[in-house]
mmCIF file of C-alpha atoms and ligand atoms in Angstrom:
data_model
loop_
_atom_site.group_PDB
_atom_site.id
_atom_site.type_symbol
_atom_site.label_atom_id
_atom_site.label_comp_id
_atom_site.label_asym_id
_atom_site.label_seq_id
_atom_site.Cartn_x
_atom_site.Cartn_y
_atom_site.Cartn_z
ATOM 1 C CA MET A 1 -2.443 2.808 19.959
ATOM 2 C CA LYS A 2 -2.871 3.906 15.664
ATOM 3 C CA ARG A 3 -6.924 3.110 14.789
ATOM 4 C CA PHE A 4 -8.151 1.787 11.737
ATOM 5 C CA GLU A 5 -12.111 1.550 10.706
ATOM 6 C CA VAL A 6 -13.287 0.068 7.921
ATOM 7 C CA ILE A 7 -16.848 0.228 6.661
ATOM 8 C CA THR A 8 -17.842 -2.697 4.338
ATOM 9 C CA ILE A 9 -20.692 -4.969 3.194
ATOM 10 C CA PHE A 10 -18.232 -7.721 3.542
ATOM 11 C CA PRO A 11 -16.122 -7.570 6.713
ATOM 12 C CA ASN A 12 -14.888 -11.245 6.488
ATOM 13 C CA ILE A 13 -12.577 -9.741 3.757
ATOM 14 C CA ILE A 14 -11.224 -7.626 5.966
ATOM 15 C CA HIS A 15 -10.846 -9.772 9.018
ATOM 16 C CA ALA A 16 -9.143 -12.845 6.783
ATOM 17 C CA TYR A 17 -6.500 -10.664 6.023
ATOM 18 C CA LEU A 18 -5.883 -9.239 9.313
ATOM 19 C CA SER A 19 -5.667 -12.772 10.979
ATOM 20 C CA GLU A 20 -2.419 -13.654 9.462
ATOM 21 C CA GLY A 21 1.182 -12.569 9.940
ATOM 22 C CA VAL A 22 2.746 -9.272 11.060
ATOM 23 C CA LEU A 23 -0.292 -7.658 10.873
ATOM 24 C CA SER A 24 -2.110 -10.083 12.972
ATOM 25 C CA ARG A 25 0.685 -9.784 15.374
ATOM 26 C CA ALA A 26 0.614 -6.471 15.943
ATOM 27 C CA LEU A 27 -3.239 -6.754 16.858
ATOM 28 C CA LYS A 28 -2.910 -8.815 19.165
ATOM 29 C CA ARG A 29 0.036 -6.839 21.013
ATOM 30 C CA GLY A 30 -2.246 -4.152 20.879
ATOM 31 C CA VAL A 31 0.154 -1.543 18.529
ATOM 32 C CA ILE A 32 -2.788 -0.884 16.258
ATOM 33 C CA GLU A 33 -6.525 -1.433 16.054
ATOM 34 C CA VAL A 34 -9.003 -2.087 13.682
ATOM 35 C CA GLU A 35 -12.986 -1.998 13.916
ATOM 36 C CA VAL A 36 -14.678 -3.362 10.908
ATOM 37 C CA PHE A 37 -18.378 -2.187 10.770
ATOM 38 C CA ASN A 38 -21.036 -3.932 8.323
ATOM 39 C CA LEU A 39 -22.620 -1.296 6.163
ATOM 40 C CA ARG A 40 -25.899 -3.647 6.429
ATOM 41 C CA ASP A 41 -26.516 -3.058 10.176
ATOM 42 C CA TYR A 42 -26.850 0.828 9.367
ATOM 43 C CA THR A 43 -29.713 0.295 6.846
ATOM 44 C CA THR A 44 -33.232 0.435 7.842
ATOM 45 C CA ASP A 45 -35.561 -1.606 5.369
ATOM 46 C CA ARG A 46 -36.462 -5.358 5.941
ATOM 47 C CA HIS A 47 -34.150 -6.580 3.162
ATOM 48 C CA ARG A 48 -31.097 -4.421 4.106
ATOM 49 C CA GLN A 49 -30.311 -2.826 0.845
ATOM 50 C CA VAL A 50 -27.543 -0.635 0.378
ATOM 51 C CA ASP A 51 -27.944 -0.380 -3.274
ATOM 52 C CA ASP A 52 -30.391 0.704 -6.052
ATOM 53 C CA TYR A 53 -30.825 1.722 -9.836
ATOM 54 C CA PRO A 54 -28.945 5.065 -10.757
ATOM 55 C CA TYR A 55 -30.919 8.073 -11.721
ATOM 56 C CA GLY A 56 -31.198 8.729 -15.294
ATOM 57 C CA GLY A 57 -30.603 5.540 -16.042
ATOM 58 C CA GLY A 58 -27.716 3.588 -17.171
ATOM 59 C CA PRO A 59 -26.001 -0.030 -16.206
ATOM 60 C CA GLY A 60 -25.329 -1.260 -12.526
ATOM 61 C CA MET A 61 -26.072 -0.607 -9.210
ATOM 62 C CA VAL A 62 -25.217 2.442 -7.065
ATOM 63 C CA MET A 63 -24.823 2.644 -3.408
ATOM 64 C CA LYS A 64 -27.494 4.263 -1.441
ATOM 65 C CA PRO A 65 -26.177 7.125 0.758
ATOM 66 C CA GLU A 66 -28.260 6.534 4.120
ATOM 67 C CA PRO A 67 -26.404 3.499 5.470
ATOM 68 C CA PHE A 68 -23.246 5.499 4.834
ATOM 69 C CA PHE A 69 -24.555 8.508 6.496
ATOM 70 C CA ARG A 70 -26.033 6.648 9.513
ATOM 71 C CA ALA A 71 -22.833 4.239 9.795
ATOM 72 C CA MET A 72 -20.804 7.987 10.054
ATOM 73 C CA ASP A 73 -23.426 9.342 12.805
ATOM 74 C CA TYR A 74 -22.476 6.828 14.842
ATOM 75 C CA LEU A 75 -19.055 6.511 14.731
ATOM 76 C CA SER A 76 -18.853 10.285 15.104
ATOM 77 C CA LYS A 77 -21.083 9.364 18.715
ATOM 78 C CA ASP A 78 -17.394 9.345 20.208
ATOM 79 C CA GLY A 79 -16.382 12.681 19.774
ATOM 80 C CA ILE A 80 -12.805 11.466 18.495
ATOM 81 C CA LYS A 81 -10.629 13.150 15.653
ATOM 82 C CA ARG A 82 -11.025 11.152 12.192
ATOM 83 C CA HIS A 83 -9.912 11.164 8.788
ATOM 84 C CA VAL A 84 -12.546 9.514 6.583
ATOM 85 C CA VAL A 85 -11.120 7.964 3.377
ATOM 86 C CA LEU A 86 -13.415 6.963 0.071
ATOM 87 C CA LEU A 87 -11.981 4.347 -1.466
ATOM 88 C CA SER A 88 -12.463 5.154 -5.626
ATOM 89 C CA PRO A 89 -10.911 4.337 -8.822
ATOM 90 C CA SER A 90 -11.285 8.267 -9.431
ATOM 91 C CA GLY A 91 -9.168 9.127 -6.023
ATOM 92 C CA ARG A 92 -5.656 10.743 -5.915
ATOM 93 C CA LEU A 93 -3.289 7.520 -6.113
ATOM 94 C CA PHE A 94 -1.651 6.265 -3.039
ATOM 95 C CA THR A 95 1.661 6.553 -2.427
ATOM 96 C CA GLN A 96 4.402 5.738 0.314
ATOM 97 C CA ALA A 97 4.521 9.426 1.220
ATOM 98 C CA MET A 98 0.640 9.135 1.893
ATOM 99 C CA ALA A 99 1.193 5.933 4.303
ATOM 100 C CA ARG A 100 4.005 7.613 6.049
ATOM 101 C CA ARG A 101 1.425 10.756 7.049
ATOM 102 C CA TYR A 102 -1.032 8.339 8.204
ATOM 103 C CA ALA A 103 1.304 6.268 10.219
ATOM 104 C CA GLU A 104 2.614 9.758 11.633
ATOM 105 C CA SER A 105 -0.796 10.864 12.387
ATOM 106 C CA SER A 106 -2.426 9.905 15.869
ATOM 107 C CA THR A 107 -5.964 10.660 14.157
ATOM 108 C CA CYS A 108 -8.131 7.495 13.547
ATOM 109 C CA LEU A 109 -8.021 6.441 9.684
ATOM 110 C CA THR A 110 -11.583 5.581 8.942
ATOM 111 C CA LEU A 111 -11.310 4.003 5.627
ATOM 112 C CA ILE A 112 -15.241 3.467 3.271
ATOM 113 C CA ALA A 113 -15.133 0.532 0.928
ATOM 114 C CA GLY A 114 -17.819 0.566 -2.080
ATOM 115 C CA ARG A 115 -19.365 -2.089 -4.113
ATOM 116 C CA TYR A 116 -21.353 -1.848 -7.230
ATOM 117 C CA GLU A 117 -20.372 0.663 -9.591
ATOM 118 C CA GLY A 118 -20.318 3.404 -7.141
ATOM 119 C CA VAL A 119 -21.737 5.241 -4.471
ATOM 120 C CA ASP A 120 -23.844 8.286 -3.997
ATOM 121 C CA GLU A 121 -22.064 11.296 -4.899
ATOM 122 C CA ARG A 122 -23.594 12.815 -1.583
ATOM 123 C CA VAL A 123 -21.675 10.155 0.032
ATOM 124 C CA LYS A 124 -18.348 12.581 -0.476
ATOM 125 C CA ARG A 125 -19.617 15.068 2.086
ATOM 126 C CA LEU A 126 -18.731 12.697 4.581
ATOM 127 C CA VAL A 127 -14.926 11.886 3.802
ATOM 128 C CA ASP A 128 -12.121 14.119 3.595
ATOM 129 C CA GLU A 129 -10.398 12.576 0.297
ATOM 130 C CA GLU A 130 -10.812 10.180 -2.431
ATOM 131 C CA ILE A 131 -8.220 7.311 -2.665
ATOM 132 C CA SER A 132 -7.164 5.036 -5.545
ATOM 133 C CA ILE A 133 -4.488 2.375 -5.216
ATOM 134 C CA GLY A 134 -3.884 2.392 -9.132
ATOM 135 C CA ASP A 135 -5.021 2.623 -12.769
ATOM 136 C CA TYR A 136 -6.897 -0.964 -12.799
ATOM 137 C CA VAL A 137 -10.367 -1.882 -12.402
ATOM 138 C CA LEU A 138 -11.329 -3.956 -8.774
ATOM 139 C CA THR A 139 -14.570 -5.431 -7.735
ATOM 140 C CA GLY A 140 -14.378 -3.243 -4.583
ATOM 141 C CA GLY A 141 -12.975 -1.158 -2.001
ATOM 142 C CA GLU A 142 -11.562 -3.801 0.459
ATOM 143 C CA LEU A 143 -8.645 -5.066 -1.261
ATOM 144 C CA PRO A 144 -7.361 -1.225 -1.363
ATOM 145 C CA ALA A 145 -8.932 -0.427 1.988
ATOM 146 C CA LEU A 146 -6.225 -3.381 3.316
ATOM 147 C CA VAL A 147 -3.704 -2.346 1.061
ATOM 148 C CA ILE A 148 -3.345 1.366 3.007
ATOM 149 C CA ILE A 149 -3.587 -0.471 6.428
ATOM 150 C CA ASP A 150 -1.266 -2.468 5.422
ATOM 151 C CA ALA A 151 1.179 0.139 3.772
ATOM 152 C CA THR A 152 0.531 2.250 7.206
ATOM 153 C CA ALA A 153 0.556 -0.107 9.682
ATOM 154 C CA ARG A 154 3.924 -1.581 8.750
ATOM 155 C CA LEU A 155 5.673 2.185 9.179
ATOM 156 C CA ILE A 156 4.106 1.975 12.971
ATOM 157 C CA PRO A 157 6.741 1.701 15.283
ATOM 158 C CA GLY A 158 6.351 -2.097 17.321
ATOM 159 C CA VAL A 159 4.633 -3.448 14.305
ATOM 160 C CA LEU A 160 7.780 -4.974 12.093
ATOM 161 C CA GLY A 161 10.236 -6.947 13.824
ATOM 162 C CA ASP A 162 13.381 -4.459 15.649
ATOM 163 C CA ARG A 163 15.339 -6.867 12.554
ATOM 164 C CA ALA A 164 13.472 -5.203 9.829
ATOM 165 C CA SER A 165 13.835 -1.613 9.336
ATOM 166 C CA ALA A 166 10.308 -0.281 8.203
ATOM 167 C CA GLU A 167 12.415 2.229 5.639
ATOM 168 C CA ASP A 168 13.841 0.056 3.948
ATOM 169 C CA GLU A 169 15.729 0.506 0.529
ATOM 170 C CA SER A 170 13.124 0.443 -1.931
ATOM 171 C CA PHE A 171 11.120 4.155 -1.847
ATOM 172 C CA SER A 172 13.207 5.719 0.806
ATOM 173 C CA ASP A 173 16.212 6.857 -1.270
ATOM 174 C CA GLY A 174 14.360 6.396 -4.378
ATOM 175 C CA LEU A 175 16.168 3.035 -5.651
ATOM 176 C CA LEU A 176 14.504 -0.158 -6.261
ATOM 177 C CA GLU A 177 16.070 -3.149 -4.166
ATOM 178 C CA TYR A 178 19.434 -4.648 -4.869
ATOM 179 C CA PRO A 179 19.566 -8.522 -5.238
ATOM 180 C CA GLN A 180 19.295 -10.863 -2.129
ATOM 181 C CA TYR A 181 20.473 -14.026 -1.727
ATOM 182 C CA THR A 182 20.640 -16.576 1.194
ATOM 183 C CA ARG A 183 22.028 -20.083 1.635
ATOM 184 C CA PRO A 184 22.847 -22.372 -0.352
ATOM 185 C CA ALA A 185 25.948 -20.753 -1.987
ATOM 186 C CA GLU A 186 25.416 -22.739 -5.063
ATOM 187 C CA TYR A 187 21.855 -24.294 -5.946
ATOM 188 C CA ARG A 188 21.346 -26.264 -8.971
ATOM 189 C CA GLY A 189 24.752 -24.342 -10.641
ATOM 190 C CA LEU A 190 23.295 -21.250 -9.593
ATOM 191 C CA ARG A 191 26.071 -19.232 -7.228
ATOM 192 C CA VAL A 192 25.947 -16.393 -4.801
ATOM 193 C CA PRO A 193 28.047 -13.547 -6.068
ATOM 194 C CA GLU A 194 31.697 -14.177 -4.488
ATOM 195 C CA VAL A 195 31.520 -10.322 -3.270
ATOM 196 C CA LEU A 196 28.528 -11.483 -0.878
ATOM 197 C CA LEU A 197 30.571 -14.179 0.245
ATOM 198 C CA SER A 198 33.886 -12.354 0.848
ATOM 199 C CA GLY A 199 32.989 -10.128 4.301
ATOM 200 C CA ASP A 200 34.456 -7.306 2.673
ATOM 201 C CA HIS A 201 31.397 -5.048 4.031
ATOM 202 C CA GLU A 202 32.739 -1.937 1.706
ATOM 203 C CA ALA A 203 32.748 -4.047 -1.579
ATOM 204 C CA VAL A 204 29.147 -5.649 -0.386
ATOM 205 C CA LYS A 205 27.863 -2.176 -0.008
ATOM 206 C CA ARG A 206 29.219 -0.932 -3.042
ATOM 207 C CA TRP A 207 28.002 -4.007 -5.544
ATOM 208 C CA ARG A 208 24.493 -3.351 -3.493
ATOM 209 C CA ARG A 209 24.309 0.105 -4.973
ATOM 210 C CA LYS A 210 25.749 -1.117 -7.962
ATOM 211 C CA GLU A 211 22.895 -3.204 -8.390
ATOM 212 C CA ALA A 212 19.973 -1.284 -7.131
ATOM 213 C CA LEU A 213 21.103 1.213 -9.631
ATOM 214 C CA ARG A 214 21.140 -1.206 -12.582
ATOM 215 C CA LYS A 215 17.584 -2.726 -11.196
ATOM 216 C CA THR A 216 16.420 0.939 -11.180
ATOM 217 C CA ILE A 217 17.343 2.057 -14.562
ATOM 218 C CA LYS A 218 15.878 -1.382 -15.923
ATOM 219 C CA GLN A 219 12.720 -1.157 -14.428
ATOM 220 C CA ARG A 220 11.724 2.204 -13.351
ATOM 221 C CA PRO A 221 14.111 4.492 -15.551
ATOM 222 C CA GLU A 222 12.003 7.547 -14.351
ATOM 223 C CA LEU A 223 12.714 7.072 -10.261
ATOM 224 C CA LEU A 224 16.255 7.727 -11.137
ATOM 225 C CA ARG A 225 16.436 11.374 -10.624
ATOM 226 C CA GLU A 226 19.431 13.388 -10.893
ATOM 227 C CA ASP A 227 19.157 14.865 -7.667
ATOM 228 C CA ILE A 228 19.350 11.529 -5.641
ATOM 229 C CA LEU A 229 22.966 10.333 -7.387
ATOM 230 C CA SER A 230 26.017 11.115 -5.602
ATOM 231 C CA GLU A 231 29.468 11.064 -7.384
ATOM 232 C CA GLU A 232 29.812 7.836 -6.460
ATOM 233 C CA ASP A 233 26.621 6.414 -8.233
ATOM 234 C CA ARG A 234 27.347 8.636 -11.531
ATOM 235 C CA GLN A 235 30.659 6.120 -11.712
ATOM 236 C CA ILE A 236 28.973 3.626 -11.062
ATOM 237 C CA LEU A 237 26.543 4.412 -13.734
ATOM 238 C CA ARG A 238 29.189 5.218 -16.058
ATOM 239 C CA GLU A 239 30.977 1.275 -15.268
ATOM 240 C CA ILE A 240 27.154 -0.328 -15.986
ATOM 241 C CA LYS A 241 26.475 1.521 -18.896
ATOM 242 C CA GLU A 242 30.323 -0.215 -20.268
ATOM 243 C CA GLU A 243 29.389 -3.302 -18.770
ATOM 244 C CA GLU A 244 25.976 -3.302 -20.990
ATOM 245 C CA ASN A 245 27.726 -2.094 -23.897
ATOM 246 C CA GLY A 246 29.966 -4.858 -23.695
ATOM 247 C CA LEU A 247 27.181 -7.337 -23.546
ATOM 248 C CA TYR A 248 25.727 -5.940 -26.800
ATOM 249 C CA LYS A 249 29.001 -6.132 -28.721
ATOM 250 C CA GLY A 250 29.475 -9.472 -27.255
ATOM 251 C CA GLY A 251 26.148 -10.672 -28.668
HETATM 252 C C1 9D3 B 1 -18.019 2.556 -14.892
HETATM 253 C C2 9D3 B 1 -16.849 3.439 -14.218
HETATM 254 N N1 9D3 B 1 -16.014 2.066 -13.536
HETATM 255 C C3 9D3 B 1 -14.833 2.688 -13.234
HETATM 256 C C4 9D3 B 1 -13.715 2.511 -13.481
HETATM 257 C C5 9D3 B 1 -17.201 1.968 -12.374
HETATM 258 C C6 9D3 B 1 -16.320 1.276 -10.949
HETATM 259 C C7 9D3 B 1 -15.601 -0.271 -11.456
HETATM 260 C C8 9D3 B 1 -15.815 -0.605 -10.116
HETATM 261 C C9 9D3 B 1 -16.483 1.276 -9.873
HETATM 262 C C10 9D3 B 1 -15.920 1.211 -8.871
HETATM 263 C C11 9D3 B 1 -15.357 -0.147 -8.704
HETATM 264 C C12 9D3 B 1 -14.744 -1.252 -7.609
HETATM 265 N N2 9D3 B 1 -13.415 -0.463 -7.352
HETATM 266 C C13 9D3 B 1 -12.801 0.155 -6.172
HETATM 267 O O1 9D3 B 1 -14.098 0.373 -5.153
HETATM 268 C C14 9D3 B 1 -12.153 0.703 -6.188
HETATM 269 C C15 9D3 B 1 -10.336 0.693 -7.088
HETATM 270 C C16 9D3 B 1 -10.004 0.058 -8.108
HETATM 271 O O2 9D3 B 1 -11.239 -0.364 -8.610
HETATM 272 N N3 9D3 B 1 -9.197 0.457 -8.522
HETATM 273 C C17 9D3 B 1 -8.041 1.142 -8.007
HETATM 274 N N4 9D3 B 1 -8.350 1.477 -6.369
HETATM 275 C C18 9D3 B 1 -9.712 1.656 -5.994
HETATM 276 S S1 9D3 B 1 -9.653 2.255 -4.925
HETATM 277 C C19 9D3 B 1 -11.734 1.882 -4.527
#
């Protein structure tokens, strides 16, 4: 069973997300395990203070080192192997490849979520790596911790139903997803593409590949690397270019 741990001053944020949907079911069935630790439980003062003013001055508050060290001392008592991650805006960018590595590792993944303007630099002695989930500023590390748990857990066998395969179109073959439709075949005049109703599986497959290529060039051209394209893909791409040309010429 894959184990996750989260250290945070807002345990409820973590519990709330994990109480619904796919992850809630995975927890109930014992496929994954998540234990949340309240950082304030590892303070020693009357006010359970986790932050303090920055040495050298400046705006905002910094998270004190002692509660993190005491929390990690407590966790370390069980002697299990851990991979400790500090969620930080200045960390390395989280990727699907990292989610895959965490999912394949039997090591416990311990996520440290900070708040305020950051954590005391000495806390980095406790961690194996610092991770950011993207170049935008959040109010804390709890959502990033949940993003990492979510992306990792869905790759663990038994977390998704056996109908949905975790390694799906997007990111596994390097292209964005093809468009999907369900019933009804026509809604408010909008028709489902005829080929999907045709029962011609080869034609459906080619159409999906074409639309995935079309979507990728339009939204994420940097994902289209030469080495992932087959001869058939190159042919499809020529067709797309012709079609887009036609669109411009036709107005
Ligand atoms: C003054 C510099 N700020 C960094 C851009 C301070 C600061 C702002 C917000 C420090 C921490 C935070 C809270 N964010 C996180 O803890 C965080 C985060 C994020 O904001 N974006 C993307 N990934 C992450 S991982 C943790």
